[in-house]
CSV table of C-alpha atoms and ligand atoms in Angstrom, one decimal:
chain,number,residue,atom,x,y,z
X,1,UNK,CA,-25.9,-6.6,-23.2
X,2,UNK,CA,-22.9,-5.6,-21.2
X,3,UNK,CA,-20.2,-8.1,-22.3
X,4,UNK,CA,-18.6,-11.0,-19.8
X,5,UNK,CA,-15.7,-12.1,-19.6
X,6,UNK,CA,-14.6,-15.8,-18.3
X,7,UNK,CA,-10.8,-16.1,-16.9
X,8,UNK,CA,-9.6,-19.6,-16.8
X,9,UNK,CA,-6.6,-20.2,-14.7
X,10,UNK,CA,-6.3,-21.3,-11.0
X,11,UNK,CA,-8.1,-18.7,-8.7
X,12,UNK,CA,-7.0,-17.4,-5.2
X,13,UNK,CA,-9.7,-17.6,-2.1
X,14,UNK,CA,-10.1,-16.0,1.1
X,15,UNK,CA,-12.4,-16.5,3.7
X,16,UNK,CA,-11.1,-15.9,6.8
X,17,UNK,CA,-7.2,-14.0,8.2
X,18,UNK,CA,-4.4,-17.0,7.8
X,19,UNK,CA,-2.5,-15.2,10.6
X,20,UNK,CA,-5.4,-15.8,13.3
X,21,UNK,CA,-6.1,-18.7,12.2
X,22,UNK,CA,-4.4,-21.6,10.1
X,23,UNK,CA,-3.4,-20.8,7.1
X,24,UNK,CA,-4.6,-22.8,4.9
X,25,UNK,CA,-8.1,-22.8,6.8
X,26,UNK,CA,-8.2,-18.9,5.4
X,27,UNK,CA,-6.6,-19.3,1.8
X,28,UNK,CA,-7.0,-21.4,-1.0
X,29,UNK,CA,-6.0,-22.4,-4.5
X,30,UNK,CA,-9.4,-23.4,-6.9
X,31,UNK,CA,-6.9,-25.3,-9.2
X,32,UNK,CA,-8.1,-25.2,-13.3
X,33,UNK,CA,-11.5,-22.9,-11.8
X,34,UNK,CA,-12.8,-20.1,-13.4
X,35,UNK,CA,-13.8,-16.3,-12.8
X,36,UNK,CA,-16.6,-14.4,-14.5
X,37,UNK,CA,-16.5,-10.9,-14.6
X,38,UNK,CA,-19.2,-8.6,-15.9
X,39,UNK,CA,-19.1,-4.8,-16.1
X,40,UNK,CA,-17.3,-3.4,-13.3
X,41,UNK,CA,-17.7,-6.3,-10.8
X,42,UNK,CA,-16.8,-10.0,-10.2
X,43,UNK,CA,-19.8,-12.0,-10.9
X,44,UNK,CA,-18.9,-15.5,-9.7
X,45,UNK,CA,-16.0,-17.5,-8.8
X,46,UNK,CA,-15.5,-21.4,-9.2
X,47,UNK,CA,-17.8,-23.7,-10.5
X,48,UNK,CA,-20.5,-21.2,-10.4
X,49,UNK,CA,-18.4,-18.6,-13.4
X,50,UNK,CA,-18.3,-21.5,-15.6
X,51,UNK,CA,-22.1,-22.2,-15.1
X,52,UNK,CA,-23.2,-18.4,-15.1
X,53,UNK,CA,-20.8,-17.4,-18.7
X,54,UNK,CA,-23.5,-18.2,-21.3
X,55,UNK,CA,-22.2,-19.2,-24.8
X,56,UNK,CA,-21.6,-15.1,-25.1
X,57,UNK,CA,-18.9,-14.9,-22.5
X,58,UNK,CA,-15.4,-14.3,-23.5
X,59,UNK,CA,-12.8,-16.1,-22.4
X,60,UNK,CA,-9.4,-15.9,-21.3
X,61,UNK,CA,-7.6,-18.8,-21.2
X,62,UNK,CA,-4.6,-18.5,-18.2
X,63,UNK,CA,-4.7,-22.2,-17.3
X,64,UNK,CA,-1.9,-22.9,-15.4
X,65,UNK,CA,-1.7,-19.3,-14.6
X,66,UNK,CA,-2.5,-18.1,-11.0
X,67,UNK,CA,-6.1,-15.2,-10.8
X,68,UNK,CA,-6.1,-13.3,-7.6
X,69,UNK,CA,-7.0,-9.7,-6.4
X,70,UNK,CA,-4.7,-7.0,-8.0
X,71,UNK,CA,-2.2,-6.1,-5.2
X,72,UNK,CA,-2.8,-3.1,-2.9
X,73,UNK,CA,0.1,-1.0,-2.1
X,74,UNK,CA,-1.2,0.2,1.6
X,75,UNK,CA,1.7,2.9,1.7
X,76,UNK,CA,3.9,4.9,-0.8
X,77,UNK,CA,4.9,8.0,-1.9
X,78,UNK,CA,4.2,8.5,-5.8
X,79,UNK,CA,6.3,11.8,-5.7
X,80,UNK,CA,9.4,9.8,-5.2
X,81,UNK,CA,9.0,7.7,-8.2
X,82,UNK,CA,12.3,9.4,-10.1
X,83,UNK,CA,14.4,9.4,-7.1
X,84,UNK,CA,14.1,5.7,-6.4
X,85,UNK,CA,17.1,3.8,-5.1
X,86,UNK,CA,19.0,7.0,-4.0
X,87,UNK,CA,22.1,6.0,-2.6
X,88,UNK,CA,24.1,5.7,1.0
X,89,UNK,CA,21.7,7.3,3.3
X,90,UNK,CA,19.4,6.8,6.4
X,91,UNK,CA,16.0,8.0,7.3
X,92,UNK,CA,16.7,12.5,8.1
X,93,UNK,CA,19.4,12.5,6.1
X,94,UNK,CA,17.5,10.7,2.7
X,95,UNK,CA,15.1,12.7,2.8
X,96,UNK,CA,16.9,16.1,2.8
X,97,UNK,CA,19.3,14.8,0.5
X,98,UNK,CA,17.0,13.5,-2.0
X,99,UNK,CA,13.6,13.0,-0.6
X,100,UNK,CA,12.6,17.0,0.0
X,101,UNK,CA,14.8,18.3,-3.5
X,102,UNK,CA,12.6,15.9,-5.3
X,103,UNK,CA,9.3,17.2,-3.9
X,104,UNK,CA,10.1,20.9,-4.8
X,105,UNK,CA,10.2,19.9,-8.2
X,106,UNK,CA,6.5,18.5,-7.9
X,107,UNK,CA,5.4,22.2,-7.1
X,108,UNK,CA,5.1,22.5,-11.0
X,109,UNK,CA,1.7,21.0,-11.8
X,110,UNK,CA,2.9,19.5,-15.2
X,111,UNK,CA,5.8,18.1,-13.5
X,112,UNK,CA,3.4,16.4,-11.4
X,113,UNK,CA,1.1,15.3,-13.8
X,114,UNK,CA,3.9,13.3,-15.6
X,115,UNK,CA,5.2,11.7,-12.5
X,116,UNK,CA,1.6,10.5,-11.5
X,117,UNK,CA,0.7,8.8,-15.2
X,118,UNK,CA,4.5,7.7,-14.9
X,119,UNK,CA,4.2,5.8,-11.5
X,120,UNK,CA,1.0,4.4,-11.7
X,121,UNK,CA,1.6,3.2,-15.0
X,122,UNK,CA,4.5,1.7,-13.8
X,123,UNK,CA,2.3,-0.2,-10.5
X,124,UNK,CA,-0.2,-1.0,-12.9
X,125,UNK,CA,2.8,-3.3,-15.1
X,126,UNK,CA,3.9,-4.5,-11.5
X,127,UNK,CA,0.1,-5.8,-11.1
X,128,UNK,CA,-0.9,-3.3,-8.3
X,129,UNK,CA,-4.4,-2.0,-8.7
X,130,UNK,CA,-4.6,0.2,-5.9
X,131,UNK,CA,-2.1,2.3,-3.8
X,132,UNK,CA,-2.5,4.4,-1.2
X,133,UNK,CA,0.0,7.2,-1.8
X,134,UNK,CA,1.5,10.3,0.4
X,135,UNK,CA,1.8,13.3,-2.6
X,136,UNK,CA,3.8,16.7,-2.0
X,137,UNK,CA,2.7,19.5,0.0
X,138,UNK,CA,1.3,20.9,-3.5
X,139,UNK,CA,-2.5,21.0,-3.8
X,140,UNK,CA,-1.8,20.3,-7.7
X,141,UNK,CA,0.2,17.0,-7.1
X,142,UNK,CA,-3.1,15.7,-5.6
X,143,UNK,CA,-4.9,16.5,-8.2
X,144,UNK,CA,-2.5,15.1,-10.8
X,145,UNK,CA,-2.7,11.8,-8.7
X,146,UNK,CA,-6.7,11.4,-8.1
X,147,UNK,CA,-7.2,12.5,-12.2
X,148,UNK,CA,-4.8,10.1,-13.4
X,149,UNK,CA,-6.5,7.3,-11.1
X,150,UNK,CA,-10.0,8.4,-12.2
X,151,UNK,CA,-8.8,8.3,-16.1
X,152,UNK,CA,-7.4,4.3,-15.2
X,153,UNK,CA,-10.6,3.3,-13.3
X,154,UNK,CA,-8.2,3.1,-10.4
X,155,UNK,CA,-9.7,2.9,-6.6
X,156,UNK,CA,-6.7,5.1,-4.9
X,157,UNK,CA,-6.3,6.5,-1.5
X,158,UNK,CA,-3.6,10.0,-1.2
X,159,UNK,CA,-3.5,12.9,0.6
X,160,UNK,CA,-1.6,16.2,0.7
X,161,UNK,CA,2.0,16.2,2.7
X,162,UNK,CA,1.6,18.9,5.5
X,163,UNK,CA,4.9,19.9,6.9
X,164,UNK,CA,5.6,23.7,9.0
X,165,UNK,CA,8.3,22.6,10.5
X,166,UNK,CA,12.1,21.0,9.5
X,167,UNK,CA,11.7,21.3,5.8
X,168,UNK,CA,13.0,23.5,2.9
X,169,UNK,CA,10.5,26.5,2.9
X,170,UNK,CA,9.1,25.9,-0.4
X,171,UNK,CA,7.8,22.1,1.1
X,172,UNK,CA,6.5,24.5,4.4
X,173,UNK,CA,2.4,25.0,4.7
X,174,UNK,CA,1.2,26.2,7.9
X,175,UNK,CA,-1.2,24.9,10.1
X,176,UNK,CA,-4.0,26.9,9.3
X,177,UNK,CA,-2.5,26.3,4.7
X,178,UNK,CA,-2.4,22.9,5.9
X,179,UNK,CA,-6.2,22.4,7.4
X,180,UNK,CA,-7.7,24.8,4.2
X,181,UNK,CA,-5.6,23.2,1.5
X,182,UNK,CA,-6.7,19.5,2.6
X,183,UNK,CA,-10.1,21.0,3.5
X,184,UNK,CA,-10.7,21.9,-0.3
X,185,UNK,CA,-9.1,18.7,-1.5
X,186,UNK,CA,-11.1,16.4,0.9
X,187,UNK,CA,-14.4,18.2,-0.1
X,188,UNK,CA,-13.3,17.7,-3.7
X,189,UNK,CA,-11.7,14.5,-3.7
X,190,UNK,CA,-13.3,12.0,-1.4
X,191,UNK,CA,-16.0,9.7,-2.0
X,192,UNK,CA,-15.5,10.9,-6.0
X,193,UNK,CA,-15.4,8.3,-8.0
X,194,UNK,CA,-13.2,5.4,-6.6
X,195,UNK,CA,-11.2,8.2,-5.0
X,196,UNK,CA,-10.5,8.4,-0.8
X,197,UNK,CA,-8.9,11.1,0.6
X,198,UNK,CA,-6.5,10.8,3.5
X,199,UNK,CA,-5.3,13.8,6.0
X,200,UNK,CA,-1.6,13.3,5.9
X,201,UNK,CA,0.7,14.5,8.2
X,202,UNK,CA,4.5,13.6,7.2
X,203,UNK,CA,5.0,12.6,10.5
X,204,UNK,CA,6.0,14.4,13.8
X,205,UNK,CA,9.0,15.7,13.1
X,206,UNK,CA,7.6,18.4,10.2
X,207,UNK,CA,4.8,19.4,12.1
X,208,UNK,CA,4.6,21.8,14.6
X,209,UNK,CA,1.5,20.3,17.4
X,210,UNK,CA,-0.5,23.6,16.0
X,211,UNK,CA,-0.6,21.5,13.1
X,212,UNK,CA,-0.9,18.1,14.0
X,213,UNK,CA,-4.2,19.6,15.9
X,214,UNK,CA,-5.4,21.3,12.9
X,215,UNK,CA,-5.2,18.5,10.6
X,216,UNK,CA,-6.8,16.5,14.2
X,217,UNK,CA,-9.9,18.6,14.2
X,218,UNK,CA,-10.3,18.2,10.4
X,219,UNK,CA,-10.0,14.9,11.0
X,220,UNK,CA,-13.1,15.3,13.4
X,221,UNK,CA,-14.9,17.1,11.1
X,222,UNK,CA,-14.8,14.2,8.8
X,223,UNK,CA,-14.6,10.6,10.5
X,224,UNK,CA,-14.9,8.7,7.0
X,225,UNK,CA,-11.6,10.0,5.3
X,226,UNK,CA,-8.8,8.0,6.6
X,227,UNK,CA,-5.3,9.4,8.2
X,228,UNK,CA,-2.4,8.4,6.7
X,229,UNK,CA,1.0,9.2,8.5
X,230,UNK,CA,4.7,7.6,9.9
X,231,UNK,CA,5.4,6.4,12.8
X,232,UNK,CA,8.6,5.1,14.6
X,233,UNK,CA,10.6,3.8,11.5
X,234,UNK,CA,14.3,4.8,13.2
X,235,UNK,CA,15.5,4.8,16.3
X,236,UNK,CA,17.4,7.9,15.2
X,237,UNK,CA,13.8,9.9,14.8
X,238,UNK,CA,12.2,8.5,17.9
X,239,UNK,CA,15.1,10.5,20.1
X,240,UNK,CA,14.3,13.6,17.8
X,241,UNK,CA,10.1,12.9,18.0
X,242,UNK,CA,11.2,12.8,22.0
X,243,UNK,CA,13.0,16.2,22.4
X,244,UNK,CA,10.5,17.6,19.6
X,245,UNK,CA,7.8,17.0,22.2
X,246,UNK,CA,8.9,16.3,26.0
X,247,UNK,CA,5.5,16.0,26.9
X,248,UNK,CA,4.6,13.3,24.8
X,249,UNK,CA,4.7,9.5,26.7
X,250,UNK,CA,5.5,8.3,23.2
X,251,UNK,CA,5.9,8.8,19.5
X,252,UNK,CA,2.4,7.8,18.9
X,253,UNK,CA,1.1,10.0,22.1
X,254,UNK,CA,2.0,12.9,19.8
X,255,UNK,CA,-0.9,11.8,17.2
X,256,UNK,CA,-3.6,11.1,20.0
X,257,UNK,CA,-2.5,14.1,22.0
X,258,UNK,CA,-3.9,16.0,18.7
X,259,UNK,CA,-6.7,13.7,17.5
X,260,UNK,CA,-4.8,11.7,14.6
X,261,UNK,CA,-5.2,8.3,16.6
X,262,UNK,CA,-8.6,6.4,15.5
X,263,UNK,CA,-9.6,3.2,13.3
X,264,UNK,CA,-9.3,5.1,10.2
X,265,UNK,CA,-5.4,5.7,11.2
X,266,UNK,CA,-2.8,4.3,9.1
X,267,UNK,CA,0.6,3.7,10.5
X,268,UNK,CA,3.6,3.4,8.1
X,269,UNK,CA,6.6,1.5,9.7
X,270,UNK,CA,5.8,1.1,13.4
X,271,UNK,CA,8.8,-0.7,13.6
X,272,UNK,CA,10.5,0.2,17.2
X,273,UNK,CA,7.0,0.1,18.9
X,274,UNK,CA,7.0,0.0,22.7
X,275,UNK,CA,4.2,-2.0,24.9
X,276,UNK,CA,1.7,0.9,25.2
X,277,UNK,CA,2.1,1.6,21.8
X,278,UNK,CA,1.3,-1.8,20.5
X,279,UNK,CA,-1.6,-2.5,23.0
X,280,UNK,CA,-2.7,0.9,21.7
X,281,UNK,CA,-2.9,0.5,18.3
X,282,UNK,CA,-4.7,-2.9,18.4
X,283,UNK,CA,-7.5,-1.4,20.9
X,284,UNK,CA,-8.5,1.1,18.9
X,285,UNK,CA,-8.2,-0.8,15.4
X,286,UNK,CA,-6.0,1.4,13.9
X,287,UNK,CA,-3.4,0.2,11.1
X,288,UNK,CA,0.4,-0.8,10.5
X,289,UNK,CA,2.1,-1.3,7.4
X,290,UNK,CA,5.1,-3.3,6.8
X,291,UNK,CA,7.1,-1.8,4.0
X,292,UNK,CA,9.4,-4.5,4.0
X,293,UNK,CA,12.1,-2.9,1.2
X,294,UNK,CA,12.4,0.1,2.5
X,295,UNK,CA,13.1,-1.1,5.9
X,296,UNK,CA,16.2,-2.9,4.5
X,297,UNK,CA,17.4,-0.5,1.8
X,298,UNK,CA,17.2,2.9,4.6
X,299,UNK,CA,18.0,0.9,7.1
X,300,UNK,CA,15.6,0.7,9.8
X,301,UNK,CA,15.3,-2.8,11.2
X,302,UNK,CA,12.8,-5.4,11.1
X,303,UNK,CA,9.0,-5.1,11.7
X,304,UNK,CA,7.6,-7.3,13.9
X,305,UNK,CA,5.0,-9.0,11.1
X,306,UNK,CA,4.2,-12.7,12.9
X,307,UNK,CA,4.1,-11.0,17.0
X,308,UNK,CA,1.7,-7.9,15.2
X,309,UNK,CA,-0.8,-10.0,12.4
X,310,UNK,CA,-0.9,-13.0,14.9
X,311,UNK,CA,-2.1,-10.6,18.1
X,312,UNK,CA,-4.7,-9.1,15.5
X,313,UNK,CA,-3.0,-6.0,14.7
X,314,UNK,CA,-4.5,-5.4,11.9
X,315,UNK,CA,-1.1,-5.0,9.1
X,316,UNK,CA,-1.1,-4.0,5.6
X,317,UNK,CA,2.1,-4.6,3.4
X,318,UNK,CA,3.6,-1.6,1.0
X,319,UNK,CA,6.3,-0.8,-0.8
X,320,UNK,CA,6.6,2.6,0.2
X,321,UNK,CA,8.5,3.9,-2.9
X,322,UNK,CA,10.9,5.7,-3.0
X,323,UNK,CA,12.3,4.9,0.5
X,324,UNK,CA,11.7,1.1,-0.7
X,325,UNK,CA,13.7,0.1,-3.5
X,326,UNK,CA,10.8,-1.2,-6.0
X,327,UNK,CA,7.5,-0.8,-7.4
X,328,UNK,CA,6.7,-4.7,-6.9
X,329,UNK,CA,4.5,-6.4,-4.7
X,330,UNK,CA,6.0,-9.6,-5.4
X,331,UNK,CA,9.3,-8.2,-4.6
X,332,UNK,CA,8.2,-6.7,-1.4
X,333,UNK,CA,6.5,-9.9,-0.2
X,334,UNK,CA,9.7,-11.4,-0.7
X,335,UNK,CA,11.6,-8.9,1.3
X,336,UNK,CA,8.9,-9.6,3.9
X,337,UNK,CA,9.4,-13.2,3.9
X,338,UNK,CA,13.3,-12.5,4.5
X,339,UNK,CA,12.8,-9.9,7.6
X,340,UNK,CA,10.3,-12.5,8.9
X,341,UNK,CA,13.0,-15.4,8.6
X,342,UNK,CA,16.3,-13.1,10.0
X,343,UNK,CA,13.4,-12.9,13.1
X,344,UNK,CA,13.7,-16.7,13.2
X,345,UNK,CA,10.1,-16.9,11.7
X,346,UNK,CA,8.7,-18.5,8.1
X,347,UNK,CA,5.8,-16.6,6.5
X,348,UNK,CA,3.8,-18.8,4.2
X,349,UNK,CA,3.0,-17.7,0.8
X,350,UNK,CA,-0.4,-18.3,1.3
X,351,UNK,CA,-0.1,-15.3,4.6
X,352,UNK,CA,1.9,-13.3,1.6
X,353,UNK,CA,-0.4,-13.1,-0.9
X,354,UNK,CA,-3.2,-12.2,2.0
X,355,UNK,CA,-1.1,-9.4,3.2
X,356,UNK,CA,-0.4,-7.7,-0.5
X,357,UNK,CA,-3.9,-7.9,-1.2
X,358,UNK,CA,-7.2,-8.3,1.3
X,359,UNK,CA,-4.7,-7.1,4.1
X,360,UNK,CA,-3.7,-4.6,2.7
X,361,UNK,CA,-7.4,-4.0,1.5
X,362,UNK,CA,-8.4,-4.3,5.2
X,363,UNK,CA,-5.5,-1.4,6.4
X,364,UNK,CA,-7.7,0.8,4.1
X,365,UNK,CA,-11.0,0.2,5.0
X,366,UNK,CA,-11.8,-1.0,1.5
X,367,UNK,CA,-12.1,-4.2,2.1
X,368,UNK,CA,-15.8,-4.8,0.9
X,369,UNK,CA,-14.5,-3.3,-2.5
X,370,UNK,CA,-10.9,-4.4,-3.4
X,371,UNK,CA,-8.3,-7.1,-2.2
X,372,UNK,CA,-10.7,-10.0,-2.7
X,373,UNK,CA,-11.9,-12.1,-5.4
X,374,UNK,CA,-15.6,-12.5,-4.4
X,375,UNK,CA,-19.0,-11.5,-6.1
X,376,UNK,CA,-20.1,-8.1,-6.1
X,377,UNK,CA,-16.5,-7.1,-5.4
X,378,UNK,CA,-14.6,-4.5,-8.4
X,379,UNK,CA,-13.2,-6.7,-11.1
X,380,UNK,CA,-9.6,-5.2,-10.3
X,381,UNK,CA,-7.6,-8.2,-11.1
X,382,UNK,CA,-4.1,-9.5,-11.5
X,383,UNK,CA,-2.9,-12.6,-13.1
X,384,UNK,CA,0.1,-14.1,-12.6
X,385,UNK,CA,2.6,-16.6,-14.9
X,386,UNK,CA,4.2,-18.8,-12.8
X,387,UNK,CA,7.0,-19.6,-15.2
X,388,UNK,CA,8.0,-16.0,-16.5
X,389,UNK,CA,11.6,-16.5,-16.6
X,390,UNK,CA,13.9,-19.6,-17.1
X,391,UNK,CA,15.0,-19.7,-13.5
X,392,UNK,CA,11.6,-19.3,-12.5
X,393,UNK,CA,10.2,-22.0,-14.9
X,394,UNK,CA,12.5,-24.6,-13.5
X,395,UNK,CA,12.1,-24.6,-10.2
X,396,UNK,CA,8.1,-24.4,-11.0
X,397,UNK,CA,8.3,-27.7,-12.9
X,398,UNK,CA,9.9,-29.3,-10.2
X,399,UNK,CA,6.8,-28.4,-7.8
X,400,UNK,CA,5.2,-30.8,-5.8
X,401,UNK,CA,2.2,-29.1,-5.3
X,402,UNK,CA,-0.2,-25.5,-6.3
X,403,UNK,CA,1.8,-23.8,-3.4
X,404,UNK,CA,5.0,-25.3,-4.1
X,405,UNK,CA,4.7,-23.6,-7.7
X,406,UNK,CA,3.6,-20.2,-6.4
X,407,UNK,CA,6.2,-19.2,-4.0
X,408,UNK,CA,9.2,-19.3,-6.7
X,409,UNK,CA,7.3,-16.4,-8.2
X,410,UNK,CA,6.7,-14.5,-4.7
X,411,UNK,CA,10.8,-14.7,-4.2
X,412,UNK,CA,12.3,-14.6,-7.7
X,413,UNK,CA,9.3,-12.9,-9.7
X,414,UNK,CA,9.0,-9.0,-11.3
X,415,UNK,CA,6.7,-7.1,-13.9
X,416,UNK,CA,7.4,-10.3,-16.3
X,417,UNK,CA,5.5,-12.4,-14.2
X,418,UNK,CA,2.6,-10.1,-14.7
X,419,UNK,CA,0.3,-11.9,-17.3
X,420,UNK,CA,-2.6,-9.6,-17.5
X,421,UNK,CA,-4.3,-7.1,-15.0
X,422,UNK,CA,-7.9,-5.9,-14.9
X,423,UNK,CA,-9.0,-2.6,-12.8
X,424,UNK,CA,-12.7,-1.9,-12.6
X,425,UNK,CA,-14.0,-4.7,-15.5
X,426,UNK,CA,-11.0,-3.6,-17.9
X,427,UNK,CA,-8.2,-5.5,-19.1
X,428,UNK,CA,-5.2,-2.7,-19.1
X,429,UNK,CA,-2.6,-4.6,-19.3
X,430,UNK,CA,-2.2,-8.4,-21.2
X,431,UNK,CA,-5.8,-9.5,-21.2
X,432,UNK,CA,-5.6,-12.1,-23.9
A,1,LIG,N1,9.2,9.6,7.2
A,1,LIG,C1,8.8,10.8,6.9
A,1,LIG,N2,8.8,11.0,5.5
A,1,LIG,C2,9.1,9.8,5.0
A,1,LIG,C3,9.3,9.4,3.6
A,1,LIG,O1,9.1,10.1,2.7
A,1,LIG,N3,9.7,8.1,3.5
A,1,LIG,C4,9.9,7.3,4.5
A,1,LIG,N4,10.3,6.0,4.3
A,1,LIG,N5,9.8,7.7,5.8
A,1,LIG,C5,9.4,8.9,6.0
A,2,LIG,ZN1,6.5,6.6,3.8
């Protein structure tokens, strides 16, 4: 009989978006509840894990501790991982200062293998269970990405960078290298496993429009994979977007111009959106993602995350390493929190904890897998100590209520707070 395991500890609840409607209509805390888990999937939640466990069960005693879905990281770039928190520069210039030198390196496949074990080991201590990352223009550092995720259980979402334009020539595919090369990963990749692929274009800039329709009719060709790409992060590379393509009525005309606009489309940034761009994206379904450190650390301004979520945009939240400054959910809802407050506006924790997980979830079209803690849904789990460190601990006991205890970790927490995380039924890190 396949083994069960009971977690005891307070559990996190969703049933409904806490930005369209109240918040604490759409989340809640089951204080001193339970969760069974049985193979790869939740079982039950509440009340109902205690009574379904049977004498066999095993428990895991977090009481006091908080349960909810492992954290999904709706945008981030894995190949970055060793040049994180590069110093002094903005958007163009990071990237061919640091940024592109890095991805060269990950043109050697065993270089690439290392720095894909190495950074999802590293999300996995940060309690993120799922990521959807950009990799180089290297077929291989794919591969080393999807295989490391397969040998963790982990449901991940990547793609292969296409750039022929405004990059080193060893980073440069071509339009026709760019639709093959994610052709053969796509037909390899997607749907295996937990795996997803996603047709990545950089973003305008490195690609010439040959390209961007390439990648657009590939696209076509297969309506289930998603698109990941950038979109107006600085004002800087909106000017360049404009005189890279006069024709274009904005940056995000030049994706629908060449077929990269849909649902499945996954918009990093979208920071400096105008009115046709916003109404835009919220017809067609298509996703945002705040990536709150890394609009801070490269300087790009702050994301509009109450006017988006509340209008139904739908938003996922991401750290994008290395252009954010940390592997850490909890650190990045923090630095969410604070661009939301210099906007004059207070995010609950409750709307945080949404965002890092079945928002984020929802961004990726996995929702009816990951980013919820619900039966039938993988057992990818994260469980968090409210009093990892002394500061932390202090302020918790002084809590007046579950909520009031929970946000000290969101604003002051790091890997320590992680107490245990589960990813497809096993405990790989903690686990009591
Ligand atoms: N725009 C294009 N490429 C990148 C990247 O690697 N990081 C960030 N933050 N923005 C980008
Ligand atoms: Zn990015």
């Amino acid at each position: 009989m396949t083994i069960r395991h009971l977690l005891l500890g307070h559990v996190l609840q969703f049933s409904g978006n806490p930005f369209t409607m109240p918040w604490d209509s759409a989340v809640h805390i089951l204080e001193n509840s339970a969760l069974l888990i049985e193979g790869t999937q939740i079982l039950a939640v509440g009340e109902a894990a205690r009574t379904a466990a049977g004498p066999d069960a095993q428990i895991h005693d977090h009481t006091g501790q908080l349960i909810l879905p492992g954290f999904v990281d709706a945008h981030a770039h894995y190949p970055q991982t060793a040049m994180i928190a590069s110093w002094g520069k903005r958007l163009i210039d990071w990237l061919n200062t640091y940024t592109f030198p890095e991805e060269i390196r990950l043109g050697d496949p065993a270089y690439a293998n290392a720095i894909a074990n190495r950074y999802l080991d590293l999300v996995l201590d940060h309690g993120t269970t799922s990521v959807a990352s950009f990799c180089t223009i290297h077929p291989g550092s794919v591969d080393a990405l999807f295989e490391g995720a397969e040998q963790r259980g982990m449901a991940v979402v990547a793609g292969k960078i296409c750039m022929d334009r405004n990059a080193p020539d060893a980073l440069q595919d071509t339009a026709q290298t760019a639709y093959d090369d994610s052709k053969a990963l796509l037909t390899r990749w997607h749907g295996t496993g937990r795996a997803i692929y996603a047709v990545t274009p950089r973003f305008s800039p490195t690609s010439t429009p040959e390209q961007l329709h390439a990648l657009g009719a590939l696209w076509a060709e297969h309506p289930d994979a998603l698109m990941q790409t950038h979109l107006s992060e600085q004002v800087d590379e909106i000017v360049w977007v404009q005189e890279l393509y006069p024709d274009a009525r904005d940056y995000l005309d030049t994706y629908e111009a060449t077929g990269l606009m849909g649902a499945r489309g996954i918009y990093g940034h979208a920071i400096h959106l105008t009115p046709r761009e916003i109404d835009r994206l919220r017809e067609v379904g298509a996703a945002v993602v705040h990536c709150p450190t890394s609009n801070t650390f490269i300087g790009s301004g702050l994301f509009d995350l109450m006017g988006l979520a509340k209008a139904g945009q739908v938003v996922g939240l991401a750290t994008d390493t290395g252009g954010g400054s940390s592997f850490s959910m909890l650190r990045t809802m923090a630095a969410a929190y604070e661009i939301a407050q210099l906007r004059g506006e207070a995010v609950h924790a409750a709307q945080l904890l949404w965002l890092a997980t079945a928002g984020s979830a929802a961004a990726l079209h996995r929702g009816d897998e990951i980013g919820t803690l619900a039966p039938g849904l993988a057992a990818d789990i994260c469980v968090l100590d409210l009093a990892s460190t002394p500061a932390i601990a202090q302020r918790a006991h002084e809590a007046a209520h579950v909520w009031d205890a929970v946000f000290p970790t969101i604003m002051m927490g790091d890997d320590r707070a992680v107490a245990s995380v589960w990813v497809n039924g096993q405990p790989l890190r903690g686990g009591n």
